[in-house]
C-alpha atoms as a PDB file:
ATOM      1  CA  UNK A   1     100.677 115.208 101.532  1.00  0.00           C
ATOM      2  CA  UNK A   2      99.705 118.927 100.985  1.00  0.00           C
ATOM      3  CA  UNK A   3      99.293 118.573  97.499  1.00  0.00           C
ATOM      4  CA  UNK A   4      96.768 115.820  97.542  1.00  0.00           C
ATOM      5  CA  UNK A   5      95.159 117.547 100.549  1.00  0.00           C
ATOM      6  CA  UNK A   6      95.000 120.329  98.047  1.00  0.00           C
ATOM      7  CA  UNK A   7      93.276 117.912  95.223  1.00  0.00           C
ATOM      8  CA  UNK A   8      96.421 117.901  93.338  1.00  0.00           C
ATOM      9  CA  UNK A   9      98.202 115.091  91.046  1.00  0.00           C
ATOM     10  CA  UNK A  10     101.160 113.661  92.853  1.00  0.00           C
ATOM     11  CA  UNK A  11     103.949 111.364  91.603  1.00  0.00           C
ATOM     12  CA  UNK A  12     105.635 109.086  94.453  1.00  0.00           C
ATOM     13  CA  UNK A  13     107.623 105.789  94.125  1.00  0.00           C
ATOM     14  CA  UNK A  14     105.807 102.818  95.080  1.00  0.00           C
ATOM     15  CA  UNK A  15     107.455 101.623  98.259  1.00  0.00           C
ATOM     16  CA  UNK A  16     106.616 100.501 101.834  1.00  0.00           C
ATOM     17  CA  UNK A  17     106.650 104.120 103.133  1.00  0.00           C
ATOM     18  CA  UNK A  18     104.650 105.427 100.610  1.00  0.00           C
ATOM     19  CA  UNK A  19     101.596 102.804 100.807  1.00  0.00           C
ATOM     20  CA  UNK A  20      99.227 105.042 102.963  1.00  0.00           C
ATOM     21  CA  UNK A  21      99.480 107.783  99.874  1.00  0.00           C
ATOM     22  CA  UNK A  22      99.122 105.464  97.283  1.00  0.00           C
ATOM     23  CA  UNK A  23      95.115 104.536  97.974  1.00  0.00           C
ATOM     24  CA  UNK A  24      94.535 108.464  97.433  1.00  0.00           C
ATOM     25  CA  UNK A  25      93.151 108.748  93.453  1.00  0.00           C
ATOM     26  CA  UNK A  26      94.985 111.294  92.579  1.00  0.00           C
ATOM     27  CA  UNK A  27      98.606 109.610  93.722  1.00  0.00           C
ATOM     28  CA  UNK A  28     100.371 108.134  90.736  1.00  0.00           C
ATOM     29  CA  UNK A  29     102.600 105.420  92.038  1.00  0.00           C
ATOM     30  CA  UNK A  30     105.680 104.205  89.715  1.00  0.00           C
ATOM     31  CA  UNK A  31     108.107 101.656  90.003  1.00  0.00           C
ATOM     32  CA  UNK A  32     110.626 102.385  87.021  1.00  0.00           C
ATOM     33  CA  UNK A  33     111.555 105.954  84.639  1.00  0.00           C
ATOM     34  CA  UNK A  34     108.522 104.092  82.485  1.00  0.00           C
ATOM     35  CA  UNK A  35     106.058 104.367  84.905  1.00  0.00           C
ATOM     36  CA  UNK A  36     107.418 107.823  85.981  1.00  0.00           C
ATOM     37  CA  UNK A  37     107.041 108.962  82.364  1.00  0.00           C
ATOM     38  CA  UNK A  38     103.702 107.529  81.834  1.00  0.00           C
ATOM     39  CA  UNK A  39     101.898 108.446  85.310  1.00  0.00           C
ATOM     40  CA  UNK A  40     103.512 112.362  84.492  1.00  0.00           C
ATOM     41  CA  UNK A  41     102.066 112.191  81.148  1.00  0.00           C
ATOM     42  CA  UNK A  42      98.694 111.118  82.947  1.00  0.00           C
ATOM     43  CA  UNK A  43      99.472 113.733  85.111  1.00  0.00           C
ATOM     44  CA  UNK A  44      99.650 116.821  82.385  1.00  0.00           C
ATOM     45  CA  UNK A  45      96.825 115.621  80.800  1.00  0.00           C
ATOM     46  CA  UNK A  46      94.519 114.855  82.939  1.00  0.00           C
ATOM     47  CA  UNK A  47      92.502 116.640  85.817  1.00  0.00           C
ATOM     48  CA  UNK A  48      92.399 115.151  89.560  1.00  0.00           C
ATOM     49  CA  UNK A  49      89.644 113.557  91.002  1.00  0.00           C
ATOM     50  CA  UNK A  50      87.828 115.805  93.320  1.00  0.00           C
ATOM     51  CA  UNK A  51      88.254 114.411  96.883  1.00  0.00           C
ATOM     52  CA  UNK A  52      85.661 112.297  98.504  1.00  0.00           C
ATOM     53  CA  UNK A  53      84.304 113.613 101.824  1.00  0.00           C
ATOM     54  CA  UNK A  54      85.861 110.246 103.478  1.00  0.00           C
ATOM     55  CA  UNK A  55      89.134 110.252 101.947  1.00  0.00           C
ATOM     56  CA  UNK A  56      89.581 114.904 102.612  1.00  0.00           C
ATOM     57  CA  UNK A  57      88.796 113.282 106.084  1.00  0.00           C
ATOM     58  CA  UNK A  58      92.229 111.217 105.729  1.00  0.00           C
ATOM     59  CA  UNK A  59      93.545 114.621 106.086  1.00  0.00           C
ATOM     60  CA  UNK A  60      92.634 115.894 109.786  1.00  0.00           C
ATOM     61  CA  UNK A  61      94.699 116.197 112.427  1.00  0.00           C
ATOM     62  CA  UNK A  62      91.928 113.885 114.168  1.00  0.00           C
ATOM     63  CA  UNK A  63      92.492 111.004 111.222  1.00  0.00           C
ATOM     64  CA  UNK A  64      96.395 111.304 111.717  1.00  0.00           C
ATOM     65  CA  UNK A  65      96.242 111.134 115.578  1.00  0.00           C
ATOM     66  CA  UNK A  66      94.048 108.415 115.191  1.00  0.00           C
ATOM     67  CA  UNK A  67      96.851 106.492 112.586  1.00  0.00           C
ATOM     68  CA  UNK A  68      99.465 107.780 115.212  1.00  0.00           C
ATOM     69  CA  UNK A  69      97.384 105.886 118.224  1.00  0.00           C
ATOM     70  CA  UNK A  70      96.792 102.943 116.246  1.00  0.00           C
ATOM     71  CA  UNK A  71     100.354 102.443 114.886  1.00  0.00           C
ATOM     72  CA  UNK A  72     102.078 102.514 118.403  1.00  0.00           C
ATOM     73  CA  UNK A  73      99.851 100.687 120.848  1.00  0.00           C
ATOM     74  CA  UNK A  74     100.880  97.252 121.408  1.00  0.00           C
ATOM     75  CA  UNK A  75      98.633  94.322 122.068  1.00  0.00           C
ATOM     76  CA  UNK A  76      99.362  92.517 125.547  1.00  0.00           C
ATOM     77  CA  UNK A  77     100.641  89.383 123.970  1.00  0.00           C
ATOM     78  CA  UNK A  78     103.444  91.647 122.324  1.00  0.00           C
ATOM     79  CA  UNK A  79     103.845  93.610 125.607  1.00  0.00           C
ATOM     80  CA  UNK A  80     104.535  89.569 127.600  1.00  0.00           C
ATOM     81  CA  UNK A  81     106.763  89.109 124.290  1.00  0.00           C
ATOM     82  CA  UNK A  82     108.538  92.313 124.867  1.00  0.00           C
ATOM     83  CA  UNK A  83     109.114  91.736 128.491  1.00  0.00           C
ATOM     84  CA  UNK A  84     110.179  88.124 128.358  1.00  0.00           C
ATOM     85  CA  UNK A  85     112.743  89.120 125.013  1.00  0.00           C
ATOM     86  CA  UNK A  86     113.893  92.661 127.170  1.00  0.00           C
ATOM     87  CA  UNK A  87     112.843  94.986 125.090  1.00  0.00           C
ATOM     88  CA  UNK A  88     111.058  97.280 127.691  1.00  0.00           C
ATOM     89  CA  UNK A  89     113.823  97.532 129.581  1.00  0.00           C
ATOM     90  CA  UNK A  90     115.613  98.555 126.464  1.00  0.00           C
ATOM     91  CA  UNK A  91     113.319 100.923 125.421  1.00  0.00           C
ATOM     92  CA  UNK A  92     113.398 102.474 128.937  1.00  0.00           C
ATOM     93  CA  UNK A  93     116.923 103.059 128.433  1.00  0.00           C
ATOM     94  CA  UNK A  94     116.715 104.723 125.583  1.00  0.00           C
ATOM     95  CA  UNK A  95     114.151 106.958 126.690  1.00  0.00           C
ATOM     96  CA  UNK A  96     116.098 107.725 129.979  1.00  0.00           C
ATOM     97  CA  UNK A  97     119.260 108.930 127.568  1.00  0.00           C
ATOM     98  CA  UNK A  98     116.685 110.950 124.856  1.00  0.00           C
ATOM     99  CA  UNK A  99     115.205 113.020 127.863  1.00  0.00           C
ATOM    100  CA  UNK A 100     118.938 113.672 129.672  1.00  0.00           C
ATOM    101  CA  UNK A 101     119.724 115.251 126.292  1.00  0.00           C
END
């Protein structure tokens, strides 16, 4: 994250948890040592892409809360969902035994 803050090259694996990285120019996904090979040969020869104002913006606290917000609010059909399956009373469990700890 740093390093393409920084307007760095970085090499990740393309997978699920990687996906928010991998719209950043200057992130070389791979999939196989092929790809890996090719994307650091890119890499070393190459220079990065200067950052657009939008995606340095990616980069703020403010843009991250904002992800943060967005990832973990629930809409009220999944909240009756939730309810009717148990899962709130679940997750008030849980949080009852994280805060005794």
């Amino acid at each position: 994250f740093e390093a393409l803050a920084m307007g760095k090259f970085v090499i990740i694996p393309v997978h699920e948890s990687n996906k928010f990285f991998l719209k950043f120019p200057n992130c070389l996904g791979y999939r196989n040592k092929w790809e890996f090979a090719a994307s650091l040969r890119w890499a070393l020869t190459h220079e990065p892409e200067p950052l657009t104002q939008e995606l340095a913006k990616s980069f703020t606290w403010e843009a991250a809360t904002d992800r943060l917000i967005k990832s973990s609010a629930i809409t009220r059909r999944e909240a009756t969902q939730r309810a009717m399956l148990g899962t709130a009373r679940l997750d008030e469990r849980i949080a009852f035994f994280h805060r005794e700890l």
